[in-house]
C-alpha positions as a LaTeX table, in Angstrom:
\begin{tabular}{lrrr}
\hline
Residue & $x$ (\AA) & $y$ (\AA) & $z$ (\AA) \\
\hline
Unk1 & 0.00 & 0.00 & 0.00 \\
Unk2 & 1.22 & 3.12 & $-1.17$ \\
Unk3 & 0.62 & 6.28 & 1.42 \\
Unk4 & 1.44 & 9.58 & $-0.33$ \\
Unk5 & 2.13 & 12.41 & 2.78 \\
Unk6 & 2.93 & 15.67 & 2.03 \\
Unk7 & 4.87 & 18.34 & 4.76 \\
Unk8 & 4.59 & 21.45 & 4.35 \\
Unk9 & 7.26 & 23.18 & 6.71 \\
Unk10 & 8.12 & 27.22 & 6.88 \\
Unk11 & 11.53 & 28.91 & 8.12 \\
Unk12 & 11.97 & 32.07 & 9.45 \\
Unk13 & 14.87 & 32.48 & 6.43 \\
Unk14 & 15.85 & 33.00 & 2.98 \\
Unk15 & 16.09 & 29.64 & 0.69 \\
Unk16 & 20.32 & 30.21 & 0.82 \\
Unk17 & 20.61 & 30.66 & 4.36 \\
Unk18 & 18.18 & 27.23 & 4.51 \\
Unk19 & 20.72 & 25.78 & 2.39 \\
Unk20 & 23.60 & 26.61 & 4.91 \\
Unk21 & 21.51 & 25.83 & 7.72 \\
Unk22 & 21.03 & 22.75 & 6.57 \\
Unk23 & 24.22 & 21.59 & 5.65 \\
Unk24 & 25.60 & 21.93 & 9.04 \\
Unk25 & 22.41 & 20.51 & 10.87 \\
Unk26 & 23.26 & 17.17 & 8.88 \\
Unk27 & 26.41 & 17.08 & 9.95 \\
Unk28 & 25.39 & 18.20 & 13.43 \\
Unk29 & 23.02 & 15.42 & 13.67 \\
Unk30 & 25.13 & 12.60 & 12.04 \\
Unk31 & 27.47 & 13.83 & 15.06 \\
Unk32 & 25.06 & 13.25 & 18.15 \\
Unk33 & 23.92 & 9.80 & 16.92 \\
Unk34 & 26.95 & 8.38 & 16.38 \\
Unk35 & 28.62 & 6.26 & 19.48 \\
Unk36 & 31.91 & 5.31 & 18.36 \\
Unk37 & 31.96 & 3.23 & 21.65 \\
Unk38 & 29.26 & 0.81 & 21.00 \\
Unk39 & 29.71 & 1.28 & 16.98 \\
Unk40 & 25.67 & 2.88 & 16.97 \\
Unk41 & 24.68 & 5.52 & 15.31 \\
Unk42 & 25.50 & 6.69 & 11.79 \\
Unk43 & 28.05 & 5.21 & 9.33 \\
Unk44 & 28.84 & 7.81 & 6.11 \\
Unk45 & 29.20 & 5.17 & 2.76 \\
Unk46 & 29.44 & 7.66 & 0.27 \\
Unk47 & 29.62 & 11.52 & $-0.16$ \\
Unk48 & 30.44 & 11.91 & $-3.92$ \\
Unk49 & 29.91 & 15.02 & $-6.68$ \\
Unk50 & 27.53 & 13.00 & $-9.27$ \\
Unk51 & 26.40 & 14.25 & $-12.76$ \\
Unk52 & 23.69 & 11.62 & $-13.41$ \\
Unk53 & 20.24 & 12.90 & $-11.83$ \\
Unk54 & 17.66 & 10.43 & $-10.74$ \\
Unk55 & 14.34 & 11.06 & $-13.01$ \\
Unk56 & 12.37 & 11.93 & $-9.78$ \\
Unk57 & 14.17 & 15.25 & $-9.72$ \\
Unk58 & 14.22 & 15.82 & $-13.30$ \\
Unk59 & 10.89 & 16.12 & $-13.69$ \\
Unk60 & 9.98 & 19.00 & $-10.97$ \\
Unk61 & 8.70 & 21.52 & $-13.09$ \\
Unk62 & 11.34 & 23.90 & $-11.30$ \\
Unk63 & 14.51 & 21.87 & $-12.30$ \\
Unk64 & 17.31 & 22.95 & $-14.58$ \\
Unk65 & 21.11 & 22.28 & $-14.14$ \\
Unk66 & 21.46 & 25.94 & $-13.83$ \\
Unk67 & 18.51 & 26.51 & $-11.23$ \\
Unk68 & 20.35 & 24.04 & $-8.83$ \\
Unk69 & 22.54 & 26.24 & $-6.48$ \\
Unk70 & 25.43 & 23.63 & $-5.69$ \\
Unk71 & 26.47 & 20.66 & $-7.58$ \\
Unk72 & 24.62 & 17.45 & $-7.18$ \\
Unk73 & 25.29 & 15.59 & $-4.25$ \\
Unk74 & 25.40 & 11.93 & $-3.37$ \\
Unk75 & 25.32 & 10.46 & $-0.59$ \\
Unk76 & 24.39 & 6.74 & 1.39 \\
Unk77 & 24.78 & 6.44 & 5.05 \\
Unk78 & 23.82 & 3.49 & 7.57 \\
Unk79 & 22.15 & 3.87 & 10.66 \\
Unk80 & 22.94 & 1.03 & 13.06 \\
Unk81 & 20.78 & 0.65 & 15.81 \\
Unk82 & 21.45 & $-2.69$ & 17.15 \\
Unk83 & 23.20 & $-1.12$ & 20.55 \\
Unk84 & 19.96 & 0.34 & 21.12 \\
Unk85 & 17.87 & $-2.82$ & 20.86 \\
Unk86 & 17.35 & $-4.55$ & 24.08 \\
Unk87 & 20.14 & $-8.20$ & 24.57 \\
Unk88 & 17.51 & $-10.89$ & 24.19 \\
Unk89 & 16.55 & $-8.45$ & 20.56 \\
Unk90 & 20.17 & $-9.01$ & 19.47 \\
Unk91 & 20.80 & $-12.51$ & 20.22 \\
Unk92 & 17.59 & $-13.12$ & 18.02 \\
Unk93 & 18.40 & $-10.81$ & 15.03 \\
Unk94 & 21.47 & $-11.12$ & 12.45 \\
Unk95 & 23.41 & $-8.03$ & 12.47 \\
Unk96 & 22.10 & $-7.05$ & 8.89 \\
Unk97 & 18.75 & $-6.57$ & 10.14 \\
Unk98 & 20.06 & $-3.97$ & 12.31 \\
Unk99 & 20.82 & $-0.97$ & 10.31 \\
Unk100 & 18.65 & 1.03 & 7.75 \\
Unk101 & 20.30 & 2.75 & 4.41 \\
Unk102 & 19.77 & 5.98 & 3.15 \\
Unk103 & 20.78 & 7.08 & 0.03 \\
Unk104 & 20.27 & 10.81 & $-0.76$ \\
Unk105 & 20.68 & 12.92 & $-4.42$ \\
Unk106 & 21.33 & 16.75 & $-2.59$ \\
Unk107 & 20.69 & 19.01 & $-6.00$ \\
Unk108 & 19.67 & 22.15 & $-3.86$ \\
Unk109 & 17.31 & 23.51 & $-3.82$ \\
Unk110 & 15.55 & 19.69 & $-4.92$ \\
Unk111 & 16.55 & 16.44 & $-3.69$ \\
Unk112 & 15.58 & 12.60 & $-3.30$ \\
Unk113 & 16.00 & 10.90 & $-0.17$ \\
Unk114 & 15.26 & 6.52 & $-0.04$ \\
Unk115 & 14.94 & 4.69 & 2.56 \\
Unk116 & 14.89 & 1.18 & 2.76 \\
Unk117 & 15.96 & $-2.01$ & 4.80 \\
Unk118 & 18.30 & $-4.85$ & 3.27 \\
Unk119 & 16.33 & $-7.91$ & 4.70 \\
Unk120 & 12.61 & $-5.74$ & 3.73 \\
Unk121 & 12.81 & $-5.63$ & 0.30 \\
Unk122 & 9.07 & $-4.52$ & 0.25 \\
Unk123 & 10.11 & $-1.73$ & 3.03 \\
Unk124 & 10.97 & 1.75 & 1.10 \\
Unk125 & 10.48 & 5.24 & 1.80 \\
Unk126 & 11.11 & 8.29 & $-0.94$ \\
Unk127 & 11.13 & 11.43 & 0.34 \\
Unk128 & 11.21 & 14.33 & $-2.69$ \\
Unk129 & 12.18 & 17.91 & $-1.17$ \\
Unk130 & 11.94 & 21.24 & $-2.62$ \\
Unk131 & 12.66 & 24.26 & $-1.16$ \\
Unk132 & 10.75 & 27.78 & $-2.17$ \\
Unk133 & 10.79 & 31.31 & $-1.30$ \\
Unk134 & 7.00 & 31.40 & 0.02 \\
Unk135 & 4.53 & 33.99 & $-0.36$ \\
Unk136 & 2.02 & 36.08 & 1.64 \\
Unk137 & $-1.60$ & 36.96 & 0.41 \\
Unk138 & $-3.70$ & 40.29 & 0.54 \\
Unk139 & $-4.39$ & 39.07 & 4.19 \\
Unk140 & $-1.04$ & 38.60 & 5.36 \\
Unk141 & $-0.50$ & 35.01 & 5.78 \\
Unk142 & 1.18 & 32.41 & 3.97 \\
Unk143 & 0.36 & 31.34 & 0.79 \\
Unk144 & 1.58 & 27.28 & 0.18 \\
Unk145 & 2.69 & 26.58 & $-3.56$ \\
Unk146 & 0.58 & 23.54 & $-4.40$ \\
Unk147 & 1.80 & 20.87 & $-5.93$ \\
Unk148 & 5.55 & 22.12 & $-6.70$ \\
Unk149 & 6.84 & 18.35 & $-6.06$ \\
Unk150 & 5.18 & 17.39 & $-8.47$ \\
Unk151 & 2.32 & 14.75 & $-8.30$ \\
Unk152 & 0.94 & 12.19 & $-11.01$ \\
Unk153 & $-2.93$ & 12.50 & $-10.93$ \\
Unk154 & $-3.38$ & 9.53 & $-8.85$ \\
Unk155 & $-0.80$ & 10.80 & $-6.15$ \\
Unk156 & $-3.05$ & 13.75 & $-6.22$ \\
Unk157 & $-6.02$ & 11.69 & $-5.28$ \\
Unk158 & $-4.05$ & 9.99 & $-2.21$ \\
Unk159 & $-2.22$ & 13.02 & $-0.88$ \\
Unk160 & $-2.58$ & 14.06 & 2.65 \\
Unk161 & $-1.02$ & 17.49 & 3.74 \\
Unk162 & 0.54 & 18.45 & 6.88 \\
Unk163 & 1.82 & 21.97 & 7.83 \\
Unk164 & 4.56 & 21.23 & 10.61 \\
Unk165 & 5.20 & 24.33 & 12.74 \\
Unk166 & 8.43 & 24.96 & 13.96 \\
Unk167 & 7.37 & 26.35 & 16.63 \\
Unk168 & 4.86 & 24.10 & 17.94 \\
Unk169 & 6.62 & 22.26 & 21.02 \\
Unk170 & 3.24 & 19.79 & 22.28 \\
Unk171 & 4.33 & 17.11 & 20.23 \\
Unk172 & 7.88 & 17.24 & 21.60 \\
Unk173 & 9.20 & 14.19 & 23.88 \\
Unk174 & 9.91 & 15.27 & 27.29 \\
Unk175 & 13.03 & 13.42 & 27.52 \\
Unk176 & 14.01 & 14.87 & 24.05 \\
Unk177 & 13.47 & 18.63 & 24.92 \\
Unk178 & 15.89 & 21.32 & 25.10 \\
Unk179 & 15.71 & 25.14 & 25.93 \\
Unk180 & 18.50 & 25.58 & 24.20 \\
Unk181 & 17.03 & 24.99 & 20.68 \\
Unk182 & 13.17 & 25.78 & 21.69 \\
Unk183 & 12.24 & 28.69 & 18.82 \\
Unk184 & 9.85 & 29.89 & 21.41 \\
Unk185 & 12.77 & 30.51 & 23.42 \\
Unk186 & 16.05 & 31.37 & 21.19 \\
Unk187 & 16.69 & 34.30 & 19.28 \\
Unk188 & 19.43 & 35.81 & 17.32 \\
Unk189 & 19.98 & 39.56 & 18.00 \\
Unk190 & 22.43 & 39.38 & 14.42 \\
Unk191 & 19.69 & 38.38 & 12.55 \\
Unk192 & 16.90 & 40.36 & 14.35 \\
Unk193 & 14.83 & 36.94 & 14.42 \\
Unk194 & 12.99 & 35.03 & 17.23 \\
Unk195 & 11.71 & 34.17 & 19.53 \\
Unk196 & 8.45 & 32.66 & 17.35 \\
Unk197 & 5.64 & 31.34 & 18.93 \\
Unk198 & 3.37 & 29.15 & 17.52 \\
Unk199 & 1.38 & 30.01 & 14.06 \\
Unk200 & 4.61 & 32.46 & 13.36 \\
Unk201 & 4.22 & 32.17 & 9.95 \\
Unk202 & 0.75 & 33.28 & 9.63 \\
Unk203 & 1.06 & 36.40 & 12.12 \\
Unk204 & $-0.13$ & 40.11 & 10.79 \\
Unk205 & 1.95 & 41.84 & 10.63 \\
Unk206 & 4.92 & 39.13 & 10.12 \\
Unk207 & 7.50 & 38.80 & 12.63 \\
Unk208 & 10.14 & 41.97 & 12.32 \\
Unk209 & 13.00 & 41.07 & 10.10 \\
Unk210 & 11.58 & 37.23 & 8.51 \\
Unk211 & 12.66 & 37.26 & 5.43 \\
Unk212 & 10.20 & 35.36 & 3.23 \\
Unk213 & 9.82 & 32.96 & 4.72 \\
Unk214 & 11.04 & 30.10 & 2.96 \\
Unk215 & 8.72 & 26.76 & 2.81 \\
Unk216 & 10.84 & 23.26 & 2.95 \\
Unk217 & 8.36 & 20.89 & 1.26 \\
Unk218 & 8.44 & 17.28 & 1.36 \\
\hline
\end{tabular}
């Protein structure tokens, strides 16, 4: 069964300073789940320039060698989780059901992300990303570009949308949570942004100095 999800997600920024952003958030991430003690975490297989573009991107309406910012990027990583699983888990499983691969084509601002599982063969996840300067209507608030991924008339017909807020903390694990990176909480006096609170992106007026915003959609 095929479930076709669609996330809608706004930052407080330009599309390049996403693009920066995001480049060391990957890295940042990668960082904190990798336990070199216990060999958990995330394994990099590949991080490689490519000039052959999977069809998925090449059709978004939006794509052009020249409209992509950087060159393309490749990449495939493994996340091992068996140190998380609990003993009696890992005596029962082989160690190559214990990992998931991703393999990622980064041609900014568009990209494909699989996911999949080496003893699921049935298991995959796509993920197709494109990232737009957003705009605002007479009334002040956000305007969504619909259908920029793009969809075949049947994913059309299946398509569920989300709008994830930023913001938004209720959803948040307690034992996951951090002050430090709440954006109800932080703000950058060099950028003249934050804090937000929640339904930012659809305040009148918008918040002082938000560019934009841009809308990651996915």
């Amino acid at each position: 069964m095929v479930k076709v999800i669609e996330f809608r997600i706004p930052f407080p920024s330009t599309v390049d300073e996403y693009r920066l952003g995001q480049i060391y958030m990957v890295a940042k991430v990668c960082s904190e789940l990798t336990d070199p003690s216990d060999g958990g975490g995330v394994e990099s297989i590949a991080n490689d320039v490519v000039d052959i573009i999977p069809e998925p991107i090449t059709r978004f309406p939006t794509y052009s060698p020249s409209s992509c910012s950087s060159n393309c990027i490749y990449t495939e990583k493994h996340y091992h989780f068996r140190s998380r699983l609990p003993g009696y888990v890992r005596v029962l499983c082989p160690k190559s059901a214990t990992y998931m691969v991703e393999k990622a084509w980064n041609c900014f601002p568009v990209a494909r992300t699989e996911i999949s599982h080496p003893s699921f063969s049935k298991f995959r996840i796509h993920i197709e990303t494109i990232n737009v300067l957003a705009e605002r209507g007479s009334d002040g608030k956000l305007i969504f570009p619909d259908n920029v991924l793009p969809y075949t008339a049947d994913e059309l017909k299946k398509r569920k949308i989300r709008v994830v807020d930023i913001a938004d903390n209720k959803d948040v694990d307690a034992g996951a949570y951090s002050a430090a990176t709440d954006p109800q909480l932080v703000s950058s006096k060099k950028a003249g942004r934050g804090p937000l609170r929640e339904n930012w992106f659809n305040q009148v007026p918008p918040p002082a100095k938000t560019p934009g915003p841009s809308s990651s959609t996915h």
